[in-house]
mmCIF file of C-alpha atoms in Angstrom:
data_model
loop_
_atom_site.group_PDB
_atom_site.id
_atom_site.type_symbol
_atom_site.label_atom_id
_atom_site.label_comp_id
_atom_site.label_asym_id
_atom_site.label_seq_id
_atom_site.Cartn_x
_atom_site.Cartn_y
_atom_site.Cartn_z
ATOM 1 C CA GLN A 1 15.233 2.122 10.430
ATOM 2 C CA VAL A 2 12.652 4.441 8.982
ATOM 3 C CA GLN A 3 9.421 4.941 10.880
ATOM 4 C CA LEU A 4 6.269 6.749 9.832
ATOM 5 C CA GLN A 5 3.512 7.934 12.139
ATOM 6 C CA GLU A 6 0.152 9.368 11.152
ATOM 7 C CA SER A 7 -1.585 11.971 13.295
ATOM 8 C CA GLY A 8 -4.775 13.951 13.070
ATOM 9 C CA PRO A 9 -8.437 13.991 14.076
ATOM 10 C CA GLY A 10 -10.220 10.679 14.218
ATOM 11 C CA LEU A 11 -13.614 12.264 13.586
ATOM 12 C CA VAL A 12 -14.490 14.722 10.837
ATOM 13 C CA LYS A 13 -17.893 16.176 10.007
ATOM 14 C CA PRO A 14 -19.419 15.765 6.567
ATOM 15 C CA SER A 15 -18.473 18.496 4.073
ATOM 16 C CA GLN A 16 -15.411 19.450 6.126
ATOM 17 C CA THR A 17 -11.756 18.841 5.319
ATOM 18 C CA LEU A 18 -9.877 15.816 6.572
ATOM 19 C CA SER A 19 -6.307 16.735 7.546
ATOM 20 C CA LEU A 20 -3.607 14.242 8.470
ATOM 21 C CA THR A 21 0.122 14.530 8.994
ATOM 22 C CA CYS A 22 2.780 11.864 8.644
ATOM 23 C CA THR A 23 5.957 12.323 10.671
ATOM 24 C CA VAL A 24 8.996 10.510 9.350
ATOM 25 C CA SER A 25 11.894 9.419 11.541
ATOM 26 C CA GLY A 26 15.031 7.495 10.695
ATOM 27 C CA ALA A 27 15.190 8.968 7.205
ATOM 28 C CA SER A 28 15.169 12.425 5.675
ATOM 29 C CA ILE A 29 12.455 13.336 3.210
ATOM 30 C CA SER A 30 14.937 15.810 1.698
ATOM 31 C CA SER A 31 17.356 13.064 0.728
ATOM 32 C CA GLY A 32 15.293 12.175 -2.311
ATOM 33 C CA GLY A 33 14.932 8.814 -3.969
ATOM 34 C CA TYR A 34 11.639 8.046 -2.264
ATOM 35 C CA TYR A 35 8.072 9.109 -2.788
ATOM 36 C CA TRP A 36 5.939 9.878 0.242
ATOM 37 C CA THR A 37 2.462 8.531 -0.190
ATOM 38 C CA TRP A 38 -1.009 8.227 1.259
ATOM 39 C CA ILE A 39 -3.107 5.076 0.964
ATOM 40 C CA ARG A 40 -6.467 4.350 2.523
ATOM 41 C CA GLN A 41 -8.471 1.281 3.368
ATOM 42 C CA HIS A 42 -12.212 1.333 3.826
ATOM 43 C CA PRO A 43 -13.450 -0.876 6.672
ATOM 44 C CA GLY A 44 -13.111 -4.505 5.681
ATOM 45 C CA LYS A 45 -12.003 -3.590 2.157
ATOM 46 C CA GLY A 46 -8.890 -3.375 0.024
ATOM 47 C CA LEU A 47 -6.233 -0.718 -0.433
ATOM 48 C CA GLU A 48 -6.837 2.523 -2.337
ATOM 49 C CA TYR A 49 -3.936 4.676 -3.465
ATOM 50 C CA ILE A 50 -4.464 8.390 -2.838
ATOM 51 C CA GLY A 51 -1.266 9.956 -4.126
ATOM 52 C CA TYR A 52 2.292 11.003 -3.452
ATOM 53 C CA ILE A 53 4.622 13.919 -2.903
ATOM 54 C CA TYR A 54 8.331 14.112 -3.637
ATOM 55 C CA TYR A 55 10.682 16.224 -1.541
ATOM 56 C CA SER A 56 10.777 18.795 -4.341
ATOM 57 C CA GLY A 57 7.050 19.297 -3.962
ATOM 58 C CA ALA A 58 6.061 17.365 -7.065
ATOM 59 C CA THR A 59 2.787 15.565 -6.554
ATOM 60 C CA PHE A 60 0.503 13.007 -8.125
ATOM 61 C CA TYR A 61 -3.081 12.428 -7.111
ATOM 62 C CA ASN A 62 -5.267 9.477 -7.980
ATOM 63 C CA PRO A 63 -7.765 10.785 -10.550
ATOM 64 C CA SER A 64 -10.561 9.217 -8.512
ATOM 65 C CA LEU A 65 -9.871 11.749 -5.747
ATOM 66 C CA LYS A 66 -7.913 14.422 -7.559
ATOM 67 C CA SER A 67 -10.454 17.216 -7.240
ATOM 68 C CA ARG A 68 -10.484 16.930 -3.443
ATOM 69 C CA VAL A 69 -6.906 15.993 -2.526
ATOM 70 C CA PHE A 70 -3.937 18.116 -1.611
ATOM 71 C CA ILE A 71 -0.647 16.699 -0.340
ATOM 72 C CA SER A 72 2.084 18.950 1.008
ATOM 73 C CA VAL A 73 5.532 18.512 2.507
ATOM 74 C CA ASP A 74 7.431 20.294 5.263
ATOM 75 C CA THR A 75 11.028 19.189 4.956
ATOM 76 C CA SER A 76 12.092 21.255 7.967
ATOM 77 C CA LYS A 77 9.850 19.094 10.158
ATOM 78 C CA ASN A 78 10.355 15.929 8.097
ATOM 79 C CA GLN A 79 6.601 15.666 7.670
ATOM 80 C CA PHE A 80 4.106 15.435 4.869
ATOM 81 C CA SER A 81 0.395 16.031 5.036
ATOM 82 C CA LEU A 82 -2.888 15.064 3.424
ATOM 83 C CA ASN A 83 -5.905 17.289 3.007
ATOM 84 C CA LEU A 84 -9.113 15.768 1.656
ATOM 85 C CA SER A 85 -11.925 18.257 1.208
ATOM 86 C CA SER A 86 -15.700 17.921 1.137
ATOM 87 C CA VAL A 87 -15.675 14.587 2.912
ATOM 88 C CA THR A 88 -18.652 12.241 3.112
ATOM 89 C CA ALA A 89 -19.276 8.985 4.932
ATOM 90 C CA ALA A 90 -17.624 7.252 1.979
ATOM 91 C CA ASP A 91 -14.312 8.740 3.113
ATOM 92 C CA THR A 92 -14.447 6.850 6.398
ATOM 93 C CA ALA A 93 -11.353 4.664 6.279
ATOM 94 C CA VAL A 94 -8.020 3.838 7.813
ATOM 95 C CA TYR A 95 -5.457 6.190 6.312
ATOM 96 C CA PHE A 96 -1.879 5.027 5.946
ATOM 97 C CA CYS A 97 1.189 6.994 5.045
ATOM 98 C CA ALA A 98 3.905 5.002 3.327
ATOM 99 C CA ARG A 99 7.232 5.387 1.595
ATOM 100 C CA ALA A 100 7.569 4.304 -2.012
ATOM 101 C CA LYS A 101 10.898 3.224 -3.393
ATOM 102 C CA ASP A 102 11.795 5.389 -6.396
ATOM 103 C CA GLN A 103 9.891 6.108 -9.543
ATOM 104 C CA VAL A 104 10.986 2.952 -11.323
ATOM 105 C CA PHE A 105 10.030 0.262 -8.843
ATOM 106 C CA PHE A 106 7.522 2.132 -6.668
ATOM 107 C CA TYR A 107 6.910 -0.428 -3.995
ATOM 108 C CA PHE A 108 5.902 0.563 -0.480
ATOM 109 C CA ASP A 109 8.680 -0.545 1.850
ATOM 110 C CA SER A 110 7.714 1.331 5.005
ATOM 111 C CA TRP A 111 4.279 2.122 6.384
ATOM 112 C CA GLY A 112 2.755 3.998 9.251
ATOM 113 C CA GLN A 113 0.475 2.068 11.578
ATOM 114 C CA GLY A 114 -2.588 3.722 10.076
ATOM 115 C CA THR A 115 -5.195 5.982 11.600
ATOM 116 C CA LEU A 116 -8.946 5.523 11.447
ATOM 117 C CA VAL A 117 -10.854 8.576 10.314
ATOM 118 C CA THR A 118 -14.606 8.501 10.698
ATOM 119 C CA VAL A 119 -16.797 10.978 8.858
ATOM 120 C CA SER A 120 -19.925 11.600 10.860
ATOM 121 C CA SER A 121 -21.949 14.477 12.226
ATOM 122 C CA ASP B 1 -5.997 2.286 -14.703
ATOM 123 C CA ILE B 2 -4.495 -1.186 -14.691
ATOM 124 C CA GLN B 3 -6.853 -3.636 -13.007
ATOM 125 C CA MET B 4 -5.406 -6.301 -10.743
ATOM 126 C CA THR B 5 -7.417 -9.437 -10.011
ATOM 127 C CA GLN B 6 -6.397 -11.914 -7.350
ATOM 128 C CA SER B 7 -7.572 -15.483 -7.010
ATOM 129 C CA PRO B 8 -8.841 -16.980 -4.935
ATOM 130 C CA SER B 9 -10.474 -14.277 -2.809
ATOM 131 C CA SER B 10 -10.178 -16.562 0.180
ATOM 132 C CA LEU B 11 -8.339 -19.758 0.879
ATOM 133 C CA SER B 12 -8.373 -22.264 3.728
ATOM 134 C CA ALA B 13 -5.224 -24.213 4.451
ATOM 135 C CA SER B 14 -3.381 -25.973 7.247
ATOM 136 C CA VAL B 15 -0.027 -25.423 8.890
ATOM 137 C CA GLY B 16 2.602 -27.119 6.761
ATOM 138 C CA ASP B 17 0.667 -26.777 3.505
ATOM 139 C CA ARG B 18 2.048 -25.235 0.337
ATOM 140 C CA VAL B 19 -0.210 -22.516 -1.034
ATOM 141 C CA THR B 20 -0.190 -20.372 -4.128
ATOM 142 C CA ILE B 21 -2.059 -17.128 -4.723
ATOM 143 C CA THR B 22 -2.483 -15.750 -8.219
ATOM 144 C CA CYS B 23 -2.590 -12.139 -9.412
ATOM 145 C CA ARG B 24 -3.578 -11.194 -12.948
ATOM 146 C CA ALA B 25 -3.072 -7.780 -14.516
ATOM 147 C CA SER B 26 -5.377 -6.290 -17.151
ATOM 148 C CA GLN B 27 -2.356 -5.513 -19.332
ATOM 149 C CA ASN B 28 1.308 -6.411 -19.572
ATOM 150 C CA ILE B 29 3.155 -5.035 -16.527
ATOM 151 C CA GLY B 30 6.491 -6.712 -17.136
ATOM 152 C CA LYS B 31 8.048 -7.572 -13.793
ATOM 153 C CA TYR B 32 6.551 -4.659 -11.842
ATOM 154 C CA LEU B 33 4.514 -6.628 -9.352
ATOM 155 C CA ASN B 34 4.779 -6.474 -5.580
ATOM 156 C CA TRP B 35 3.213 -8.504 -2.764
ATOM 157 C CA TYR B 36 2.140 -7.465 0.727
ATOM 158 C CA GLN B 37 0.899 -9.256 3.818
ATOM 159 C CA GLN B 38 -1.598 -7.612 6.118
ATOM 160 C CA LYS B 39 -2.736 -8.844 9.511
ATOM 161 C CA PRO B 40 -5.856 -7.505 11.244
ATOM 162 C CA GLY B 41 -5.400 -4.012 12.627
ATOM 163 C CA LYS B 42 -1.924 -3.676 11.140
ATOM 164 C CA ALA B 43 -0.378 -1.958 8.172
ATOM 165 C CA PRO B 44 0.533 -4.003 5.120
ATOM 166 C CA LYS B 45 4.043 -5.398 5.084
ATOM 167 C CA LEU B 46 6.120 -5.692 1.931
ATOM 168 C CA LEU B 47 7.018 -9.299 1.184
ATOM 169 C CA ILE B 48 8.213 -9.397 -2.397
ATOM 170 C CA TYR B 49 9.043 -6.685 -4.931
ATOM 171 C CA THR B 50 9.526 -6.760 -8.692
ATOM 172 C CA THR B 51 7.942 -10.185 -8.947
ATOM 173 C CA SER B 52 10.509 -12.302 -7.144
ATOM 174 C CA SER B 53 12.843 -10.232 -4.934
ATOM 175 C CA LEU B 54 12.432 -11.060 -1.267
ATOM 176 C CA GLN B 55 12.286 -8.042 1.018
ATOM 177 C CA SER B 56 14.901 -8.047 3.754
ATOM 178 C CA GLY B 57 13.807 -10.017 6.803
ATOM 179 C CA VAL B 58 11.054 -11.951 5.015
ATOM 180 C CA PRO B 59 11.320 -15.727 5.440
ATOM 181 C CA SER B 60 12.512 -17.706 2.440
ATOM 182 C CA ARG B 61 9.355 -19.829 2.450
ATOM 183 C CA PHE B 62 7.775 -16.919 0.561
ATOM 184 C CA SER B 63 8.491 -16.746 -3.143
ATOM 185 C CA GLY B 64 7.100 -14.957 -6.144
ATOM 186 C CA GLY B 65 7.027 -15.650 -9.855
ATOM 187 C CA GLY B 66 5.485 -14.781 -13.171
ATOM 188 C CA SER B 67 5.755 -12.025 -15.742
ATOM 189 C CA GLY B 68 3.621 -10.020 -18.106
ATOM 190 C CA THR B 69 0.077 -10.438 -16.829
ATOM 191 C CA ASP B 70 0.173 -13.496 -14.570
ATOM 192 C CA PHE B 71 1.946 -13.678 -11.242
ATOM 193 C CA THR B 72 2.062 -15.956 -8.222
ATOM 194 C CA LEU B 73 2.902 -15.776 -4.554
ATOM 195 C CA THR B 74 3.788 -19.121 -3.012
ATOM 196 C CA VAL B 75 4.250 -20.033 0.619
ATOM 197 C CA SER B 76 6.146 -23.294 0.657
ATOM 198 C CA THR B 77 5.337 -24.469 4.190
ATOM 199 C CA LEU B 78 2.636 -22.510 5.976
ATOM 200 C CA GLN B 79 3.393 -21.344 9.474
ATOM 201 C CA PRO B 80 0.791 -20.140 11.994
ATOM 202 C CA GLU B 81 1.913 -16.541 11.557
ATOM 203 C CA ASP B 82 1.258 -16.666 7.802
ATOM 204 C CA PHE B 83 -2.509 -16.593 8.140
ATOM 205 C CA ALA B 84 -3.345 -13.107 6.924
ATOM 206 C CA THR B 85 -4.598 -11.215 3.888
ATOM 207 C CA TYR B 86 -2.299 -10.838 0.903
ATOM 208 C CA TYR B 87 -2.364 -8.071 -1.695
ATOM 209 C CA CYS B 88 -0.622 -7.680 -5.010
ATOM 210 C CA GLN B 89 0.251 -4.235 -6.377
ATOM 211 C CA GLN B 90 1.398 -3.211 -9.838
ATOM 212 C CA SER B 91 3.997 -0.487 -10.244
ATOM 213 C CA TYR B 92 4.313 -0.603 -14.028
ATOM 214 C CA SER B 93 2.076 2.423 -14.198
ATOM 215 C CA THR B 94 2.520 4.652 -11.184
ATOM 216 C CA ARG B 95 -0.197 7.005 -12.305
ATOM 217 C CA PRO B 96 -1.860 5.450 -10.390
ATOM 218 C CA VAL B 97 -0.501 2.272 -8.858
ATOM 219 C CA THR B 98 -3.252 -0.237 -8.211
ATOM 220 C CA PHE B 99 -3.795 -3.134 -5.850
ATOM 221 C CA GLY B 100 -5.552 -6.424 -6.121
ATOM 222 C CA GLN B 101 -8.645 -6.937 -4.005
ATOM 223 C CA GLY B 102 -6.837 -9.197 -1.561
ATOM 224 C CA THR B 103 -6.718 -12.896 -0.744
ATOM 225 C CA ARG B 104 -7.636 -13.938 2.761
ATOM 226 C CA LEU B 105 -5.686 -16.978 3.924
ATOM 227 C CA GLU B 106 -7.456 -18.758 6.755
ATOM 228 C CA ILE B 107 -6.718 -21.723 8.935
ATOM 229 C CA GLU B 108 -8.574 -24.836 7.822
#
């Protein structure tokens, strides 16, 4: 059974870079067939898709965040990471990593528990 | 981006009731519609994918239907553990995928 776990600082200062890592167990990122994604949820709000990375390194970023987002993968550690630059209070949210089933169906069948990141000085 | 609109935004019901939540897409998305359940402080959980396929381990009281622009999630007989927030998500266009705003299902 695949498990995902987010890790990283829970507090980031404005204008700095938010960095999170998702560690995957029970499945190999290198196997292909799945897209490794980041999704966030502002307090009390709905779900916002950030983007994905494939094991090959191919990425897609939501245009709403594209200029500030970078997602990378480390297949040797079975991890993928999110960097979000120039953060403001509006980036305060729970950040989830999730696995998306292939490019055709693209539903999120496994999720991390989520990690709250607060942007504040 | 494809806009997804859920109705109602909130719903009160009782254990044993049958409830239906609707999701409307701003354009034709075929069958590429997925449903999630989220409880407070937890990650969303996949319930149904591609309109009507039940994810493994999800009770059969959950069902999905529709096509094109209009979709439904039905819970045939509400159980206490079903009170949660439900989200639809389109995967017709993955650049980007988009979610509905959520429907909060509360105990009446």
